[in-house]
Each structure stands twice: as C-alpha cells, then as structure tokens.
Amino acid sequence: AEITGFSRQMVFGQNLVEKYITEEYREQVKMVLDNALEGEETANFEFPLFTKSGRRVDVLLNATTRRDVTGRPIGVIGVGQDITERKQVEEEKTRVAQ
C-alpha cells in the first residue's frame, strides 16, 4: 500500500499480476512468483508498476517461498522496494558521464 497507494482492502482477492503489473512485465512477474511457489526463489527482480494515481514506480522484488512445517511450499512472500529515485540517479550519472 505504501508504494502503490492501493489499500489492502482494494487488492485483497485480486489477481495482482493481471491487474497491477504493466502488460510487458506480466509474464515475467508471473514466472518469478510461480517459481517461488515451486521452491525456486528470486532476488532483485526489477519491474515497473503504476500507482493508484497513475505514477510509474520502479520496483525491486524479492520472492521467497513460504513453507509448511514439513518444508512443502504453501505460498509466496513477495517484498517490493521502490527504487525509482535510485534508478533516476543512476541514469543521470550515466548521462552526465557521456
């Protein structure tokens, strides 16, 4: 909610990939989440999404497998970090260096 502006109530029960991920990244984000559900975790996957107000935000995603007491995958924990400002600074440094 902090990054996107959508409340928990607004997104609960929604297909997050289909509804909130930009079309060109849907397949990749779905694969990252599906892989985590199968036990293959992903760190530092970057993709854009749009906030409730329509602003583009660059997100760094870490997808971790959630397991039951026997070690069987039962879900995914996805943690996203807003890296928009960091990317803008990197792009500016690259532009100035040229």
Coordinates of N, CA, C and O in Angstrom, one line a residue:
A1 N 0.8 -1.2 0.0 CA 0.0 0.0 0.0 C 0.9 1.3 0.0 O 0.5 2.2 -0.6
E2 N 2.0 1.2 0.7 CA 2.8 2.4 0.8 C 3.4 2.8 -0.6 O 3.4 4.0 -0.9
I3 N 3.8 1.8 -1.4 CA 4.3 2.2 -2.7 C 3.2 2.5 -3.7 O 3.3 3.5 -4.4
T4 N 2.2 1.7 -3.7 CA 1.2 1.9 -4.8 C 0.0 2.8 -4.5 O -0.6 3.3 -5.4
G5 N -0.3 3.0 -3.2 CA -1.4 3.9 -2.9 C -2.7 3.1 -2.8 O -3.8 3.6 -2.4
F6 N -2.7 1.8 -3.2 CA -3.9 1.0 -3.0 C -4.0 0.4 -1.6 O -2.9 -0.1 -1.1
S7 N -5.1 0.4 -1.0 CA -5.3 -0.2 0.3 C -5.3 -1.7 0.2 O -5.6 -2.3 -0.8
R8 N -5.1 -2.3 1.4 CA -5.2 -3.8 1.4 C -6.5 -4.3 1.0 O -6.7 -5.3 0.3
Q9 N -7.6 -3.6 1.4 CA -8.9 -4.0 1.1 C -9.2 -3.9 -0.5 O -9.9 -4.7 -1.0
M10 N -8.5 -3.0 -1.1 CA -8.7 -2.8 -2.6 C -8.1 -3.9 -3.3 O -8.6 -4.3 -4.4
V11 N -7.0 -4.5 -2.8 CA -6.2 -5.5 -3.6 C -6.5 -6.9 -3.1 O -6.2 -7.9 -3.9
F12 N -7.0 -7.1 -1.9 CA -7.3 -8.4 -1.4 C -8.2 -9.2 -2.3 O -9.3 -8.8 -2.7
G13 N -7.7 -10.4 -2.7 CA -8.5 -11.3 -3.5 C -8.4 -11.0 -5.0 O -9.0 -11.7 -5.8
Q14 N -7.6 -10.0 -5.4 CA -7.4 -9.6 -6.8 C -6.3 -10.4 -7.4 O -5.4 -10.8 -6.7
N15 N -6.3 -10.6 -8.7 CA -5.2 -11.2 -9.4 C -4.1 -10.1 -9.5 O -4.3 -9.3 -10.4
L16 N -3.2 -10.1 -8.7 CA -2.2 -9.0 -8.6 C -1.4 -8.8 -9.9 O -1.2 -7.7 -10.4
V17 N -1.0 -9.9 -10.5 CA -0.2 -9.8 -11.8 C -1.1 -9.2 -12.9 O -0.7 -8.3 -13.6
E18 N -2.3 -9.7 -13.1 CA -3.1 -9.3 -14.2 C -3.6 -7.9 -14.0 O -3.7 -7.1 -15.0
K19 N -3.9 -7.5 -12.8 CA -4.5 -6.2 -12.5 C -3.5 -5.0 -12.3 O -3.8 -3.9 -12.7
Y20 N -2.4 -5.3 -11.7 CA -1.5 -4.2 -11.2 C -0.1 -4.2 -11.9 O 0.6 -3.2 -11.7
I21 N 0.3 -5.2 -12.6 CA 1.6 -5.2 -13.3 C 1.4 -4.8 -14.7 O 0.5 -5.2 -15.4
T22 N 2.3 -4.0 -15.2 CA 2.2 -3.5 -16.6 C 2.3 -4.7 -17.6 O 3.0 -5.7 -17.3
E23 N 1.6 -4.6 -18.7 CA 1.4 -5.7 -19.6 C 2.7 -6.3 -20.0 O 2.9 -7.5 -20.1
E24 N 3.7 -5.5 -20.3 CA 5.0 -6.0 -20.9 C 5.8 -6.8 -19.8 O 6.7 -7.6 -20.2
Y25 N 5.4 -6.7 -18.5 CA 6.1 -7.4 -17.5 C 5.3 -8.5 -16.8 O 5.8 -9.3 -16.0
R26 N 4.0 -8.7 -17.2 CA 3.1 -9.6 -16.6 C 3.7 -11.1 -16.6 O 3.7 -11.8 -15.6
E27 N 4.1 -11.5 -17.8 CA 4.6 -12.9 -17.9 C 5.8 -13.1 -17.0 O 5.9 -14.2 -16.4
Q28 N 6.8 -12.2 -17.0 CA 8.0 -12.3 -16.2 C 7.7 -12.3 -14.7 O 8.2 -13.2 -14.0
V29 N 6.8 -11.4 -14.3 CA 6.5 -11.4 -12.8 C 5.7 -12.6 -12.4 O 6.0 -13.2 -11.4
K30 N 4.8 -13.1 -13.3 CA 4.1 -14.3 -13.0 C 5.1 -15.5 -12.9 O 4.9 -16.3 -12.0
M31 N 6.1 -15.5 -13.8 CA 7.1 -16.6 -13.7 C 7.9 -16.6 -12.4 O 8.1 -17.6 -11.8
V32 N 8.3 -15.4 -12.0 CA 9.0 -15.2 -10.7 C 8.2 -15.8 -9.6 O 8.7 -16.5 -8.7
L33 N 6.9 -15.4 -9.5 CA 6.0 -15.8 -8.4 C 5.7 -17.3 -8.5 O 5.7 -18.0 -7.5
D34 N 5.5 -17.8 -9.7 CA 5.2 -19.3 -9.9 C 6.4 -20.1 -9.5 O 6.3 -21.1 -8.8
N35 N 7.6 -19.6 -9.9 CA 8.9 -20.3 -9.5 C 9.0 -20.3 -8.0 O 9.4 -21.4 -7.4
A36 N 8.7 -19.2 -7.3 CA 8.8 -19.2 -5.9 C 7.8 -20.2 -5.2 O 8.2 -20.8 -4.2
L37 N 6.7 -20.3 -5.8 CA 5.7 -21.3 -5.3 C 6.2 -22.7 -5.5 O 5.8 -23.6 -4.7
E38 N 7.1 -22.9 -6.4 CA 7.7 -24.3 -6.7 C 9.0 -24.4 -5.9 O 9.6 -25.5 -6.0
G39 N 9.4 -23.4 -5.1 CA 10.6 -23.5 -4.3 C 11.8 -22.8 -4.8 O 12.8 -22.8 -4.2
E40 N 11.7 -22.2 -6.0 CA 12.8 -21.5 -6.6 C 12.7 -20.0 -6.4 O 11.9 -19.3 -7.1
E41 N 13.4 -19.5 -5.4 CA 13.3 -18.1 -5.0 C 14.0 -17.2 -6.0 O 15.0 -17.6 -6.6
T42 N 13.6 -15.9 -6.0 CA 14.2 -14.9 -6.9 C 14.5 -13.7 -6.1 O 13.7 -13.3 -5.2
A43 N 15.7 -13.2 -6.3 CA 16.1 -11.9 -5.6 C 16.4 -10.9 -6.6 O 16.9 -11.2 -7.7
N44 N 16.0 -9.7 -6.3 CA 16.4 -8.5 -7.1 C 15.9 -8.5 -8.5 O 16.6 -8.1 -9.5
F45 N 14.6 -8.8 -8.7 CA 13.9 -8.7 -10.0 C 13.3 -7.3 -10.1 O 12.5 -6.9 -9.3
E46 N 13.7 -6.6 -11.1 CA 13.2 -5.2 -11.3 C 12.1 -5.2 -12.3 O 12.2 -5.8 -13.4
F47 N 11.0 -4.4 -12.0 CA 10.0 -4.2 -13.0 C 9.2 -2.9 -12.6 O 9.2 -2.5 -11.5
P48 N 8.5 -2.3 -13.6 CA 7.7 -1.1 -13.3 C 6.3 -1.5 -12.9 O 5.8 -2.5 -13.4
L49 N 5.6 -0.6 -12.1 CA 4.2 -0.7 -12.0 C 3.7 0.7 -11.8 O 4.4 1.6 -11.7
F50 N 2.4 0.8 -11.9 CA 1.8 2.1 -11.8 C 0.9 2.2 -10.5 O 0.2 1.3 -10.1
T51 N 1.1 3.4 -9.8 CA 0.4 3.6 -8.6 C -1.1 3.9 -8.8 O -1.5 4.1 -10.0
K52 N -1.8 4.0 -7.8 CA -3.3 4.4 -7.9 C -3.4 5.7 -8.6 O -4.4 5.9 -9.3
S53 N -2.5 6.6 -8.4 CA -2.6 8.0 -9.0 C -2.0 8.0 -10.5 O -2.1 9.0 -11.1
G54 N -1.5 6.8 -10.9 CA -1.0 6.7 -12.3 C 0.5 7.0 -12.5 O 1.0 7.0 -13.6
R55 N 1.2 7.2 -11.4 CA 2.6 7.4 -11.4 C 3.4 6.1 -11.6 O 3.0 5.1 -11.0
R56 N 4.4 6.1 -12.5 CA 5.2 4.9 -12.7 C 6.2 4.8 -11.6 O 6.9 5.8 -11.2
V57 N 6.3 3.6 -11.0 CA 7.3 3.3 -9.9 C 8.1 2.1 -10.4 O 7.6 1.1 -10.8
D58 N 9.4 2.2 -10.2 CA 10.3 1.1 -10.4 C 10.4 0.3 -9.1 O 10.7 0.9 -8.1
V59 N 10.2 -1.0 -9.2 CA 10.2 -1.9 -8.0 C 11.2 -3.0 -8.1 O 11.5 -3.5 -9.2
L60 N 11.9 -3.2 -7.0 CA 12.8 -4.3 -6.9 C 12.1 -5.4 -6.0 O 11.7 -5.1 -4.9
L61 N 11.9 -6.6 -6.6 CA 11.1 -7.6 -6.0 C 12.0 -8.8 -5.5 O 12.9 -9.2 -6.3
N62 N 11.7 -9.3 -4.3 CA 12.3 -10.5 -3.8 C 11.1 -11.4 -3.5 O 10.2 -11.1 -2.8
A63 N 11.1 -12.6 -4.2 CA 10.1 -13.6 -4.0 C 10.6 -14.8 -3.2 O 11.5 -15.4 -3.7
T64 N 10.1 -15.0 -2.1 CA 10.6 -16.1 -1.2 C 9.5 -17.1 -1.0 O 8.3 -16.8 -0.8
T65 N 9.8 -18.4 -1.0 CA 8.9 -19.5 -0.8 C 8.5 -19.6 0.6 O 9.3 -19.6 1.5
R66 N 7.2 -19.6 0.9 CA 6.7 -19.9 2.2 C 6.4 -21.4 2.3 O 5.7 -22.0 1.5
R67 N 6.9 -22.0 3.4 CA 6.8 -23.5 3.5 C 6.1 -23.8 4.8 O 6.1 -23.1 5.8
D68 N 5.4 -25.0 4.8 CA 4.8 -25.6 6.0 C 5.9 -26.2 6.9 O 7.1 -26.2 6.5
V69 N 5.5 -26.8 8.0 CA 6.4 -27.4 8.9 C 7.2 -28.6 8.3 O 8.3 -28.9 8.8
T70 N 6.7 -29.2 7.2 CA 7.4 -30.3 6.6 C 8.3 -29.8 5.5 O 9.0 -30.6 4.9
G71 N 8.3 -28.5 5.2 CA 9.2 -28.0 4.1 C 8.5 -27.9 2.8 O 9.1 -27.4 1.8
R72 N 7.2 -28.3 2.7 CA 6.5 -28.2 1.5 C 6.0 -26.8 1.2 O 5.5 -26.1 2.1
P73 N 6.3 -26.3 -0.1 CA 5.8 -24.9 -0.4 C 4.3 -24.7 -0.3 O 3.6 -25.6 -0.8
I74 N 3.9 -23.7 0.4 CA 2.5 -23.4 0.6 C 2.1 -22.0 0.1 O 0.9 -21.6 0.1
G75 N 3.1 -21.2 -0.2 CA 2.8 -19.8 -0.7 C 4.0 -19.1 -1.0 O 5.1 -19.6 -1.0
V76 N 3.9 -17.8 -1.3 CA 5.0 -16.9 -1.7 C 4.9 -15.7 -0.9 O 3.8 -15.1 -0.7
I77 N 6.0 -15.2 -0.4 CA 6.1 -13.9 0.2 C 6.9 -13.0 -0.7 O 8.0 -13.3 -1.1
G78 N 6.2 -12.0 -1.2 CA 6.9 -11.1 -2.1 C 7.1 -9.7 -1.4 O 6.2 -9.2 -0.8
V79 N 8.3 -9.3 -1.5 CA 8.7 -8.0 -0.9 C 9.2 -7.1 -2.0 O 10.1 -7.4 -2.7
G80 N 8.5 -5.9 -2.1 CA 8.9 -5.0 -3.2 C 9.4 -3.7 -2.6 O 8.9 -3.2 -1.5
Q81 N 10.4 -3.2 -3.2 CA 11.1 -1.9 -2.7 C 11.0 -0.9 -3.9 O 11.4 -1.3 -5.0
D82 N 10.6 0.3 -3.6 CA 10.6 1.4 -4.5 C 12.0 1.8 -4.8 O 12.7 2.3 -3.9
I83 N 12.5 1.6 -6.0 CA 13.9 2.0 -6.4 C 13.8 3.1 -7.5 O 14.9 3.3 -8.1
T84 N 12.7 3.8 -7.6 CA 12.6 4.8 -8.6 C 13.7 5.9 -8.5 O 14.3 6.2 -9.5
E85 N 13.9 6.4 -7.4 CA 14.8 7.5 -7.2 C 16.2 7.0 -7.5 O 17.0 7.7 -8.1
R86 N 16.6 5.8 -7.0 CA 17.9 5.3 -7.2 C 18.2 5.1 -8.7 O 19.2 5.4 -9.2
K87 N 17.2 4.6 -9.5 CA 17.4 4.4 -10.9 C 17.5 5.8 -11.6 O 18.3 5.9 -12.5
Q88 N 16.8 6.8 -11.2 CA 16.9 8.1 -11.8 C 18.3 8.7 -11.5 O 18.9 9.3 -12.5
V89 N 18.8 8.5 -10.4 CA 20.2 9.0 -10.1 C 21.2 8.2 -10.9 O 22.1 8.8 -11.5
E90 N 21.1 6.9 -11.1 CA 22.0 6.1 -11.9 C 21.9 6.6 -13.3 O 23.0 6.7 -14.0
E91 N 20.7 6.8 -13.8 CA 20.6 7.3 -15.2 C 21.2 8.6 -15.4 O 21.8 8.9 -16.5
E92 N 21.0 9.5 -14.5 CA 21.6 10.9 -14.5 C 23.1 10.8 -14.5 O 23.8 11.5 -15.3
K93 N 23.7 9.9 -13.7 CA 25.2 9.8 -13.6 C 25.7 9.2 -15.0 O 26.7 9.7 -15.5
T94 N 25.0 8.3 -15.6 CA 25.3 7.8 -16.9 C 25.3 8.8 -18.0 O 26.2 9.0 -18.8
R95 N 24.2 9.6 -17.9 CA 24.0 10.7 -18.9 C 25.1 11.7 -18.8 O 25.7 12.2 -19.8
V96 N 25.5 12.1 -17.6 CA 26.5 13.2 -17.3 C 27.9 12.6 -17.7 O 28.7 13.4 -18.3
A97 N 28.1 11.4 -17.5 CA 29.4 10.8 -17.9 C 29.7 10.7 -19.4 O 30.8 10.5 -19.8
Q98 N 28.6 10.8 -20.2 CA 28.8 10.6 -21.6 C 29.2 11.9 -22.3 O 29.1 12.9 -22.0

